[in-house]
Short mmCIF file of C-alpha atoms in Angstrom, two decimals:
data_model
loop_
_atom_site.label_atom_id
_atom_site.label_comp_id
_atom_site.label_asym_id
_atom_site.label_seq_id
_atom_site.Cartn_x
_atom_site.Cartn_y
_atom_site.Cartn_z
CA UNK S 1 -25.32 -18.83 -33.69
CA UNK S 2 -25.67 -18.09 -29.99
CA UNK S 3 -22.23 -19.52 -29.31
CA UNK S 4 -20.76 -17.21 -31.97
CA UNK S 5 -22.49 -14.22 -30.40
CA UNK S 6 -21.22 -15.24 -26.95
CA UNK S 7 -17.69 -15.72 -28.28
CA UNK S 8 -17.85 -12.35 -30.00
CA UNK S 9 -19.06 -10.69 -26.83
CA UNK S 10 -16.28 -12.30 -24.77
CA UNK S 11 -13.68 -11.35 -27.37
CA UNK S 12 -14.86 -7.74 -27.29
CA UNK S 13 -14.93 -7.72 -23.51
CA UNK S 14 -11.43 -9.20 -23.34
CA UNK S 15 -10.18 -6.59 -25.83
CA UNK S 16 -11.47 -3.80 -23.59
CA UNK S 17 -9.96 -5.45 -20.50
CA UNK S 18 -6.60 -5.74 -22.25
CA UNK S 19 -6.66 -2.01 -23.01
CA UNK S 20 -6.34 -1.34 -19.28
CA UNK S 21 -8.22 0.99 -16.94
CA UNK S 22 -7.49 4.22 -18.81
CA UNK S 23 -9.53 2.91 -21.78
CA UNK S 24 -11.96 0.67 -19.93
CA UNK S 25 -12.96 3.30 -17.37
CA UNK S 26 -14.25 5.87 -19.94
CA UNK S 27 -16.23 3.14 -21.73
CA UNK S 28 -17.80 1.84 -18.52
CA UNK S 29 -18.56 5.30 -17.13
CA UNK S 30 -20.11 6.39 -20.46
CA UNK S 31 -22.39 3.33 -20.42
CA UNK S 32 -23.27 3.92 -16.75
CA UNK S 33 -24.02 7.58 -17.49
CA UNK S 34 -26.39 6.60 -20.31
CA UNK S 35 -28.14 4.10 -18.05
CA UNK S 36 -28.63 6.82 -15.45
CA UNK S 37 -30.15 9.21 -18.00
CA UNK S 38 -27.26 11.45 -19.05
CA UNK S 39 -27.08 12.65 -22.64
CA UNK S 40 -24.49 10.75 -24.66
CA UNK S 41 -22.27 13.84 -24.99
CA UNK S 42 -22.31 14.49 -21.23
CA UNK S 43 -21.81 10.80 -20.39
CA UNK S 44 -18.88 10.49 -22.81
CA UNK S 45 -17.28 13.69 -21.53
CA UNK S 46 -17.58 12.47 -17.93
CA UNK S 47 -16.09 9.11 -18.85
CA UNK S 48 -13.23 10.65 -20.80
CA UNK S 49 -12.50 13.11 -17.97
CA UNK S 50 -12.32 10.25 -15.49
CA UNK S 51 -10.04 8.34 -17.86
CA UNK S 52 -7.73 11.34 -18.20
CA UNK S 53 -7.71 11.84 -14.44
CA UNK S 54 -6.93 8.17 -13.88
CA UNK S 55 -4.14 8.31 -16.48
CA UNK S 56 -2.72 11.35 -14.70
CA UNK S 57 -2.82 9.60 -11.34
CA UNK S 58 -1.15 6.53 -12.83
CA UNK S 59 1.59 8.67 -14.39
CA UNK S 60 2.29 10.32 -11.04
CA UNK S 61 2.30 6.97 -9.23
CA UNK S 62 4.63 5.52 -11.88
CA UNK S 63 6.83 8.57 -11.42
CA UNK S 64 6.78 7.95 -7.68
CA UNK S 65 7.69 4.27 -8.16
CA UNK S 66 10.54 5.13 -10.52
CA UNK S 67 12.08 7.46 -7.96
CA UNK S 68 11.32 5.70 -4.68
CA UNK S 69 11.84 2.13 -5.91
CA UNK S 70 15.62 2.32 -6.49
CA UNK S 71 16.09 4.33 -3.29
CA UNK S 72 14.13 1.76 -1.29
CA UNK S 73 16.15 -1.08 -2.79
CA UNK S 74 19.39 0.74 -1.99
CA UNK S 75 18.27 1.21 1.61
CA UNK S 76 17.69 -2.54 1.97
CA UNK S 77 20.95 -3.47 0.25
CA UNK S 78 22.91 -1.33 2.70
CA UNK S 79 21.63 -3.50 5.55
CA UNK S 80 22.95 -6.71 3.90
CA UNK S 81 19.71 -8.51 4.71
CA UNK S 82 18.68 -11.31 2.33
CA UNK S 83 15.02 -10.96 1.31
CA UNK S 84 14.19 -13.46 -1.43
CA UNK S 85 10.63 -12.43 -2.41
CA UNK S 86 10.70 -9.34 -4.59
CA UNK S 87 7.66 -7.06 -4.60
CA UNK S 88 6.93 -6.88 -8.34
CA UNK S 89 3.90 -4.61 -8.00
CA UNK S 90 0.15 -4.90 -8.37
CA UNK S 91 0.35 -4.51 -12.16
CA UNK S 92 2.27 -7.75 -12.51
CA UNK S 93 -0.24 -9.48 -10.24
CA UNK S 94 -3.11 -8.13 -12.36
CA UNK S 95 -1.41 -9.59 -15.43
CA UNK S 96 -1.20 -12.96 -13.69
CA UNK S 97 -4.89 -12.71 -12.79
CA UNK S 98 -6.22 -11.78 -16.23
CA UNK S 99 -4.09 -14.49 -17.84
CA UNK S 100 -5.78 -17.24 -15.82
CA UNK S 101 -7.99 -19.68 -17.78
CA UNK S 102 -10.81 -19.35 -15.22
CA UNK S 103 -10.86 -15.55 -15.09
CA UNK S 104 -14.08 -15.23 -17.16
CA UNK S 105 -15.98 -17.44 -14.70
CA UNK S 106 -14.72 -15.49 -11.70
CA UNK S 107 -15.56 -12.08 -13.20
CA UNK S 108 -19.09 -13.32 -13.97
CA UNK S 109 -19.45 -14.52 -10.37
CA UNK S 110 -18.46 -11.10 -8.99
CA UNK S 111 -20.93 -9.32 -11.30
CA UNK S 112 -23.68 -11.77 -10.39
CA UNK S 113 -23.07 -11.37 -6.65
CA UNK S 114 -23.31 -7.59 -6.98
CA UNK S 115 -26.57 -7.80 -8.93
CA UNK S 116 -28.13 -10.33 -6.54
CA UNK S 117 -27.18 -8.30 -3.47
CA UNK S 118 -28.65 -5.17 -5.06
CA UNK S 119 -31.90 -6.95 -5.88
CA UNK S 120 -32.11 -8.33 -2.33
CA UNK S 121 -31.28 -4.85 -0.95
CA UNK S 122 -28.35 -6.42 0.85
CA UNK S 123 -25.99 -3.80 -0.56
CA UNK S 124 -26.24 -0.21 -1.80
CA UNK S 125 -23.02 -0.40 -3.82
CA UNK S 126 -23.19 -0.57 -7.61
CA UNK S 127 -19.60 -1.52 -8.44
CA UNK S 128 -18.51 -0.12 -11.81
CA UNK S 129 -14.82 -0.54 -11.01
CA UNK S 130 -14.50 -3.75 -13.05
CA UNK S 131 -10.76 -3.32 -13.56
CA UNK S 132 -10.16 -3.84 -9.83
CA UNK S 133 -12.17 -7.06 -9.83
CA UNK S 134 -8.74 -8.67 -10.15
CA UNK S 135 -8.20 -8.09 -6.42
CA UNK S 136 -11.09 -10.46 -5.72
CA UNK S 137 -10.44 -12.82 -8.62
CA UNK S 138 -6.81 -13.54 -7.69
CA UNK S 139 -8.00 -15.21 -4.49
CA UNK S 140 -10.04 -17.71 -6.50
CA UNK S 141 -7.18 -18.27 -8.91
CA UNK S 142 -4.78 -19.05 -6.07
CA UNK S 143 -7.36 -21.31 -4.39
CA UNK S 144 -7.87 -23.18 -7.67
CA UNK S 145 -4.12 -23.54 -8.20
CA UNK S 146 -3.68 -25.10 -4.74
CA UNK S 147 -6.85 -27.23 -4.54
CA UNK S 148 -7.61 -27.92 -8.24
CA UNK S 149 -11.26 -27.48 -7.20
CA UNK S 150 -13.24 -24.97 -9.28
CA UNK S 151 -16.12 -24.94 -6.78
CA UNK S 152 -13.80 -23.83 -3.97
CA UNK S 153 -12.34 -21.21 -6.29
CA UNK S 154 -15.79 -19.84 -7.18
CA UNK S 155 -16.86 -19.99 -3.53
CA UNK S 156 -13.83 -18.04 -2.38
CA UNK S 157 -14.48 -15.31 -4.95
CA UNK S 158 -18.15 -15.16 -3.97
CA UNK S 159 -17.16 -14.69 -0.33
CA UNK S 160 -14.63 -12.03 -1.32
CA UNK S 161 -17.32 -10.19 -3.30
CA UNK S 162 -19.84 -10.29 -0.44
CA UNK S 163 -17.26 -9.02 2.06
CA UNK S 164 -16.11 -6.29 -0.31
CA UNK S 165 -19.57 -4.94 -1.13
CA UNK S 166 -20.68 -4.95 2.51
CA UNK S 167 -17.49 -3.24 3.65
CA UNK S 168 -18.09 -0.67 0.90
CA UNK S 169 -21.51 0.06 2.37
CA UNK S 170 -20.24 0.30 5.94
CA UNK S 171 -17.30 2.54 5.03
CA UNK S 172 -19.27 4.83 2.70
CA UNK S 173 -20.07 7.36 5.48
CA UNK S 174 -16.32 7.79 5.98
CA UNK S 175 -15.83 8.43 2.27
CA UNK S 176 -18.60 11.03 2.31
CA UNK S 177 -17.78 12.52 5.70
CA UNK S 178 -13.98 12.76 5.62
CA UNK S 179 -13.24 12.99 1.90
CA UNK S 180 -16.43 14.93 1.04
CA UNK S 181 -17.42 12.66 -1.85
CA UNK S 182 -21.19 12.08 -1.72
CA UNK S 183 -22.91 9.13 -3.34
CA UNK S 184 -19.71 7.11 -3.80
CA UNK S 185 -18.38 3.97 -2.13
CA UNK S 186 -15.01 2.31 -2.64
CA UNK S 187 -15.21 -1.45 -3.32
CA UNK S 188 -11.45 -1.56 -3.87
CA UNK S 189 -10.01 -4.43 -1.84
CA UNK S 190 -6.58 -2.80 -1.70
CA UNK S 191 -8.08 0.06 0.32
CA UNK S 192 -10.85 -1.73 2.23
CA UNK S 193 -8.69 -4.60 3.48
CA UNK S 194 -6.82 -2.29 5.85
CA UNK S 195 -10.04 -1.75 7.82
CA UNK S 196 -9.97 -5.40 8.95
CA UNK S 197 -6.97 -4.46 11.09
CA UNK S 198 -7.67 -0.75 11.50
CA UNK S 199 -11.15 -0.97 13.07
CA UNK S 200 -10.25 -3.18 16.06
CA UNK S 201 -6.86 -1.51 16.50
CA UNK S 202 -8.45 1.94 16.44
CA UNK S 203 -10.86 0.76 19.16
CA UNK S 204 -7.89 -0.37 21.28
CA UNK S 205 -5.99 2.89 20.73
CA UNK S 206 -9.06 4.85 21.82
CA UNK S 207 -8.66 3.20 25.23
CA UNK S 208 -5.17 4.71 25.59
CA UNK S 209 -5.19 8.40 26.67
CA UNK S 210 -2.14 9.28 24.56
CA UNK S 211 -3.95 8.27 21.37
CA UNK S 212 -7.50 9.10 22.44
CA UNK S 213 -6.62 12.70 23.34
CA UNK S 214 -4.28 13.25 20.41
CA UNK S 215 -5.71 15.76 17.95
CA UNK S 216 -2.53 16.17 15.95
CA UNK S 217 -3.15 16.10 12.20
CA UNK S 218 -1.45 17.24 9.02
CA UNK S 219 -3.31 20.55 9.24
CA UNK S 220 -1.96 21.06 12.75
CA UNK S 221 1.54 20.26 11.50
CA UNK S 222 1.17 22.89 8.80
CA UNK S 223 -0.06 25.38 11.41
CA UNK S 224 2.80 24.85 13.86
CA UNK S 225 5.56 24.23 11.33
CA UNK S 226 4.60 27.14 9.09
CA UNK S 227 6.84 27.06 6.03
CA UNK S 228 8.04 23.54 6.81
CA UNK S 229 4.45 22.33 7.25
CA UNK S 230 3.50 23.06 3.63
CA UNK S 231 2.73 19.83 1.78
CA UNK S 232 5.31 20.41 -0.94
CA UNK S 233 8.00 21.23 1.65
CA UNK S 234 7.10 18.13 3.66
CA UNK S 235 7.42 16.05 0.50
CA UNK S 236 10.83 17.61 -0.14
CA UNK S 237 12.05 16.82 3.39
CA UNK S 238 10.79 13.23 3.32
CA UNK S 239 12.36 12.67 -0.10
CA UNK S 240 15.68 14.06 1.13
CA UNK S 241 15.54 11.74 4.16
CA UNK S 242 14.88 8.67 1.98
CA UNK S 243 17.79 9.63 -0.27
CA UNK S 244 20.15 10.02 2.67
CA UNK S 245 19.23 6.64 4.15
CA UNK S 246 19.63 5.10 0.68
CA UNK S 247 23.23 6.28 0.61
CA UNK S 248 22.73 8.50 -2.43
CA UNK S 249 25.16 11.23 -3.39
CA UNK S 250 24.09 14.84 -2.96
CA UNK S 251 22.83 15.18 -6.54
CA UNK S 252 20.54 12.16 -6.29
CA UNK S 253 19.35 13.17 -2.82
CA UNK S 254 18.25 16.56 -4.14
CA UNK S 255 16.57 14.98 -7.18
CA UNK S 256 14.62 12.56 -4.98
CA UNK S 257 13.56 15.40 -2.67
CA UNK S 258 12.15 17.47 -5.54
CA UNK S 259 10.46 14.37 -7.02
CA UNK S 260 8.63 13.61 -3.78
CA UNK S 261 7.62 17.25 -3.48
CA UNK S 262 6.20 17.04 -6.99
CA UNK S 263 4.15 13.98 -6.02
CA UNK S 264 2.40 15.90 -3.23
CA UNK S 265 1.54 18.69 -5.64
CA UNK S 266 0.53 16.68 -8.71
CA UNK S 267 -1.65 13.91 -7.26
CA UNK S 268 -4.28 16.28 -5.75
CA UNK S 269 -4.50 18.09 -9.10
CA UNK S 270 -5.04 14.82 -10.98
CA UNK S 271 -7.60 13.71 -8.40
CA UNK S 272 -9.56 16.95 -8.85
CA UNK S 273 -9.89 16.13 -12.57
CA UNK S 274 -11.08 12.64 -11.63
CA UNK S 275 -13.73 14.19 -9.40
CA UNK S 276 -14.74 16.68 -12.11
CA UNK S 277 -15.76 13.79 -14.32
CA UNK S 278 -17.34 11.86 -11.47
CA UNK S 279 -19.82 14.43 -10.21
CA UNK S 280 -22.30 14.36 -13.18
CA UNK S 281 -22.45 10.56 -12.93
CA UNK S 282 -22.93 10.67 -9.17
CA UNK S 283 -25.70 13.27 -9.38
CA UNK S 284 -27.55 11.46 -12.18
CA UNK S 285 -27.20 8.14 -10.30
CA UNK S 286 -28.81 9.65 -7.22
CA UNK S 287 -31.74 10.99 -9.25
CA UNK S 288 -32.11 7.68 -11.09
CA UNK S 289 -32.01 5.65 -7.88
CA UNK S 290 -34.63 7.86 -6.21
CA UNK S 291 -36.91 7.42 -9.20
CA UNK S 292 -36.40 3.68 -9.78
CA UNK S 293 -36.02 2.51 -6.20
CA UNK S 294 -38.50 4.93 -4.60
CA UNK S 295 -36.14 6.66 -2.20
CA UNK S 296 -33.54 3.92 -2.02
CA UNK S 297 -30.01 5.27 -2.22
CA UNK S 298 -27.36 3.71 -4.46
CA UNK S 299 -23.63 4.27 -4.12
CA UNK S 300 -21.44 4.23 -7.22
CA UNK S 301 -18.49 1.95 -6.48
CA UNK S 302 -15.28 3.49 -7.80
CA UNK S 303 -11.53 3.00 -7.59
CA UNK S 304 -9.94 4.26 -4.37
CA UNK S 305 -7.76 6.48 -6.58
CA UNK S 306 -10.38 9.18 -5.96
CA UNK S 307 -9.17 9.61 -2.35
CA UNK S 308 -5.41 9.04 -2.44
CA UNK S 309 -4.79 12.69 -3.32
CA UNK S 310 -5.89 13.81 0.16
CA UNK S 311 -2.95 15.58 1.91
CA UNK S 312 -3.40 13.51 5.09
CA UNK S 313 -3.30 10.30 3.04
CA UNK S 314 -0.23 11.25 1.00
CA UNK S 315 1.75 12.55 3.97
CA UNK S 316 0.89 9.51 6.10
CA UNK S 317 1.98 7.27 3.23
CA UNK S 318 5.26 9.12 2.76
CA UNK S 319 5.99 8.66 6.46
CA UNK S 320 5.05 4.97 6.31
CA UNK S 321 7.18 4.22 3.21
CA UNK S 322 10.65 4.55 4.80
CA UNK S 323 9.36 2.83 7.95
CA UNK S 324 8.13 -0.02 5.73
CA UNK S 325 11.65 -0.49 4.41
CA UNK S 326 13.05 -0.55 7.94
CA UNK S 327 10.33 -2.95 9.07
CA UNK S 328 11.04 -5.32 6.20
CA UNK S 329 14.61 -5.64 7.42
CA UNK S 330 13.84 -6.37 11.09
CA UNK S 331 10.40 -8.04 10.98
CA UNK S 332 10.75 -11.71 12.00
CA UNK S 333 9.51 -14.12 9.33
CA UNK S 334 9.45 -11.55 6.53
CA UNK S 335 10.81 -12.54 3.12
CA UNK S 336 9.40 -9.66 1.03
CA UNK S 337 11.64 -6.97 -0.37
CA UNK S 338 9.36 -3.91 -0.77
CA UNK S 339 9.88 -2.37 -4.16
CA UNK S 340 7.28 -1.72 -6.88
CA UNK S 341 4.23 -1.42 -4.61
CA UNK S 342 5.72 1.23 -2.35
CA UNK S 343 3.90 3.70 -4.59
CA UNK S 344 0.51 2.22 -3.65
CA UNK S 345 0.98 2.63 0.10
CA UNK S 346 -1.46 5.61 -0.12
CA UNK S 347 -4.19 3.11 -1.09
CA UNK S 348 -3.40 0.98 1.98
CA UNK S 349 -3.63 3.88 4.43
CA UNK S 350 -6.41 5.97 2.84
CA UNK S 351 -9.32 4.41 4.73
CA UNK S 352 -7.22 4.33 7.91
CA UNK S 353 -6.90 8.11 7.68
CA UNK S 354 -10.68 8.45 7.26
CA UNK S 355 -11.34 6.08 10.16
CA UNK S 356 -9.15 8.07 12.56
CA UNK S 357 -10.46 11.36 11.18
CA UNK S 358 -6.94 12.42 10.30
CA UNK S 359 -5.32 11.61 13.66
CA UNK S 360 -1.71 11.45 12.49
CA UNK S 361 -0.43 9.51 15.51
CA UNK S 362 -3.05 6.80 15.04
CA UNK S 363 -2.46 6.78 11.28
CA UNK S 364 1.20 5.92 11.72
CA UNK S 365 0.64 3.17 14.31
CA UNK S 366 -2.23 1.53 12.40
CA UNK S 367 -0.43 2.03 9.08
CA UNK S 368 2.59 0.14 10.41
CA UNK S 369 0.34 -2.68 11.65
CA UNK S 370 -1.23 -2.92 8.19
CA UNK S 371 2.22 -2.92 6.58
CA UNK S 372 3.39 -5.73 8.88
CA UNK S 373 0.41 -7.83 7.80
CA UNK S 374 1.22 -7.17 4.13
CA UNK S 375 4.79 -8.37 4.64
CA UNK S 376 3.81 -11.48 6.60
CA UNK S 377 0.95 -12.54 4.32
CA UNK S 378 3.03 -11.72 1.25
CA UNK S 379 5.85 -13.91 2.55
CA UNK S 380 3.47 -16.80 3.26
CA UNK S 381 1.90 -16.81 -0.21
CA UNK S 382 4.92 -15.84 -2.35
CA UNK S 383 5.71 -19.45 -3.39
CA UNK S 384 2.16 -20.03 -4.70
CA UNK S 385 2.05 -16.67 -6.47
CA UNK S 386 5.40 -17.39 -8.12
CA UNK S 387 4.23 -20.81 -9.31
CA UNK S 388 1.02 -19.34 -10.77
CA UNK S 389 2.96 -16.68 -12.66
CA UNK S 390 5.15 -19.35 -14.23
CA UNK S 391 2.14 -21.55 -15.04
CA UNK S 392 0.41 -18.86 -17.12
CA UNK S 393 3.59 -17.91 -18.95
CA UNK S 394 3.97 -14.46 -17.42
CA UNK S 395 7.58 -13.33 -17.66
CA UNK S 396 8.48 -11.27 -14.63
CA UNK S 397 11.80 -9.59 -14.07
CA UNK S 398 12.70 -10.65 -10.53
CA UNK S 399 16.18 -9.23 -10.48
CA UNK S 400 17.68 -12.53 -9.36
CA UNK S 401 15.13 -13.05 -6.62
CA UNK S 402 13.85 -16.59 -6.17
CA UNK S 403 10.22 -15.59 -5.55
CA UNK S 404 7.78 -12.81 -6.38
CA UNK S 405 5.30 -11.07 -4.13
CA UNK S 406 3.31 -7.85 -3.95
CA UNK S 407 1.31 -5.65 -1.60
CA UNK S 408 -1.72 -6.86 -3.59
CA UNK S 409 -3.09 -10.39 -4.15
CA UNK S 410 -3.30 -12.43 -0.92
CA UNK S 411 -0.83 -10.17 0.87
CA UNK S 412 -3.87 -8.16 1.95
CA UNK S 413 -5.30 -9.50 5.19
CA UNK S 414 -8.88 -9.82 3.96
CA UNK S 415 -7.77 -11.77 0.90
CA UNK S 416 -5.33 -13.88 2.89
CA UNK S 417 -7.97 -14.95 5.42
CA UNK S 418 -10.33 -16.09 2.65
CA UNK S 419 -7.50 -17.83 0.77
CA UNK S 420 -6.35 -19.60 3.94
CA UNK S 421 -9.84 -20.79 4.86
CA UNK S 422 -10.50 -22.20 1.38
CA UNK S 423 -7.13 -24.00 1.14
CA UNK S 424 -6.46 -25.23 4.69
CA UNK S 425 -9.11 -27.79 5.73
CA UNK S 426 -11.97 -25.88 4.02
CA UNK S 427 -14.53 -28.33 5.42
CA UNK S 428 -13.90 -26.77 8.85
CA UNK S 429 -12.52 -23.31 8.09
CA UNK S 430 -15.10 -22.17 5.53
CA UNK S 431 -18.16 -22.72 7.80
CA UNK S 432 -16.36 -20.88 10.62
CA UNK S 433 -15.53 -18.02 8.25
CA UNK S 434 -19.15 -17.78 7.06
CA UNK S 435 -20.42 -17.70 10.66
CA UNK S 436 -18.00 -14.90 11.53
CA UNK S 437 -19.05 -12.93 8.43
CA UNK S 438 -22.73 -13.39 9.34
CA UNK S 439 -22.14 -12.19 12.91
CA UNK S 440 -20.21 -9.12 11.75
CA UNK S 441 -22.88 -8.40 9.14
CA UNK S 442 -25.60 -8.63 11.78
CA UNK S 443 -23.61 -6.46 14.21
CA UNK S 444 -23.00 -3.59 11.80
CA UNK S 445 -26.45 -3.62 10.17
CA UNK S 446 -28.25 -4.08 13.50
CA UNK S 447 -26.40 -1.15 15.07
CA UNK S 448 -27.15 0.92 11.99
CA UNK S 449 -30.87 0.20 12.31
CA UNK S 450 -30.74 1.03 16.04
CA UNK S 451 -29.02 4.35 15.36
CA UNK S 452 -31.55 5.21 12.64
CA UNK S 453 -34.42 4.40 14.97
CA UNK S 454 -32.90 6.55 17.71
CA UNK S 455 -32.44 9.46 15.29
CA UNK S 456 -36.03 9.14 14.06
CA UNK S 457 -37.31 9.09 17.65
CA UNK S 458 -35.25 12.16 18.50
CA UNK S 459 -36.59 14.03 15.48
CA UNK S 460 -40.17 13.04 16.34
CA UNK S 461 -39.69 14.21 19.94
CA UNK S 462 -38.33 17.57 18.84
CA UNK S 463 -41.24 18.03 16.42
CA UNK S 464 -43.71 17.20 19.18
CA UNK S 465 -42.09 19.71 21.58
CA UNK S 466 -42.14 22.41 18.93
#
């Protein structure tokens, strides 16, 4: 009987997963809202609003892919450079992930890690973004495919989960401070992974006067450029430039310009609907956490889609996209032809923008460094990813390309490091990786405690003087 119940539960869960994020997100958010004390009508309305907002964002991103993808491919073809690993997009990689025979085990591991860390007070992030668990799970699937060792696969996913939830905690002040979204963290690997490169590189750039003193941001550009600094006009100009470099005729150039202008206008509007549905959940979660955890604060872990509508993020991404195409052509060792995932560049640069507080000069330099890592890591793991896709029977249109890749999966530096350590002499690499994680964990949490203590002492001193 219990096995039948378990099978029924798994079948139902798999059905919801197969429906995709636009269906799964409303269901999950409704359940979360009920847990946090919302009335069923309010919880359902919040969930449905989030689902509609997500669907809107996806439609705009698909629209962006449809328009930029062919232009990007045309730009590469004009250079006559042979790149044999086609970027098939994160959606194809997600399909590969969910089709794996060990996916149920890996999803359970991620959920368990989150629950255990919450109980131990080792994280404040309650991750409800189950759809994006595939970013963590694909690492375990690739490790299992290479090593045929399920324990290494589970271990790699556990490490990915721990890193992701801790990075969500550490980056949450940026989400709240820069994007003005209180009570929310972003355990989305596709956004967080950029910080692995961005944090040390930002520290280096701060040592250089040109970057340290630069205060130039998108808002400044709009101020000095006037009419040409408007976000929709900037989108138009960038779209026109991409069309020209792609060798389009005048008609197609104009169409691409208007399409990119539309992207800058539509994504913020879709994101505002996403946030409209989010706020009741966030507020009820804060009240619930204060009651249940006696003052302990919980962050609701959501998809990074909630921040990609920021004008700084979108404009930085639109600048990075054509530079990514150029970099793919000249970067030594690169085999990836950027295509489908050009539309998700905003996810890769979003946390970079928050880290630099909108410093456009830093955003571009760090964004290019992140892009270079995506191309290199994607090139290195394309053969394994291609073999996995074939093994699970996923039919991918590669347009004659020999291999497939993406700006997701183990192309992301955080995922690649974990994958590498668990597949290349894991008996040595894994202990080293765990030691490094422990040291970084201690460094960030220790400094946080020191800063809190200093703030408390300052407040006490002021109270005493008053």
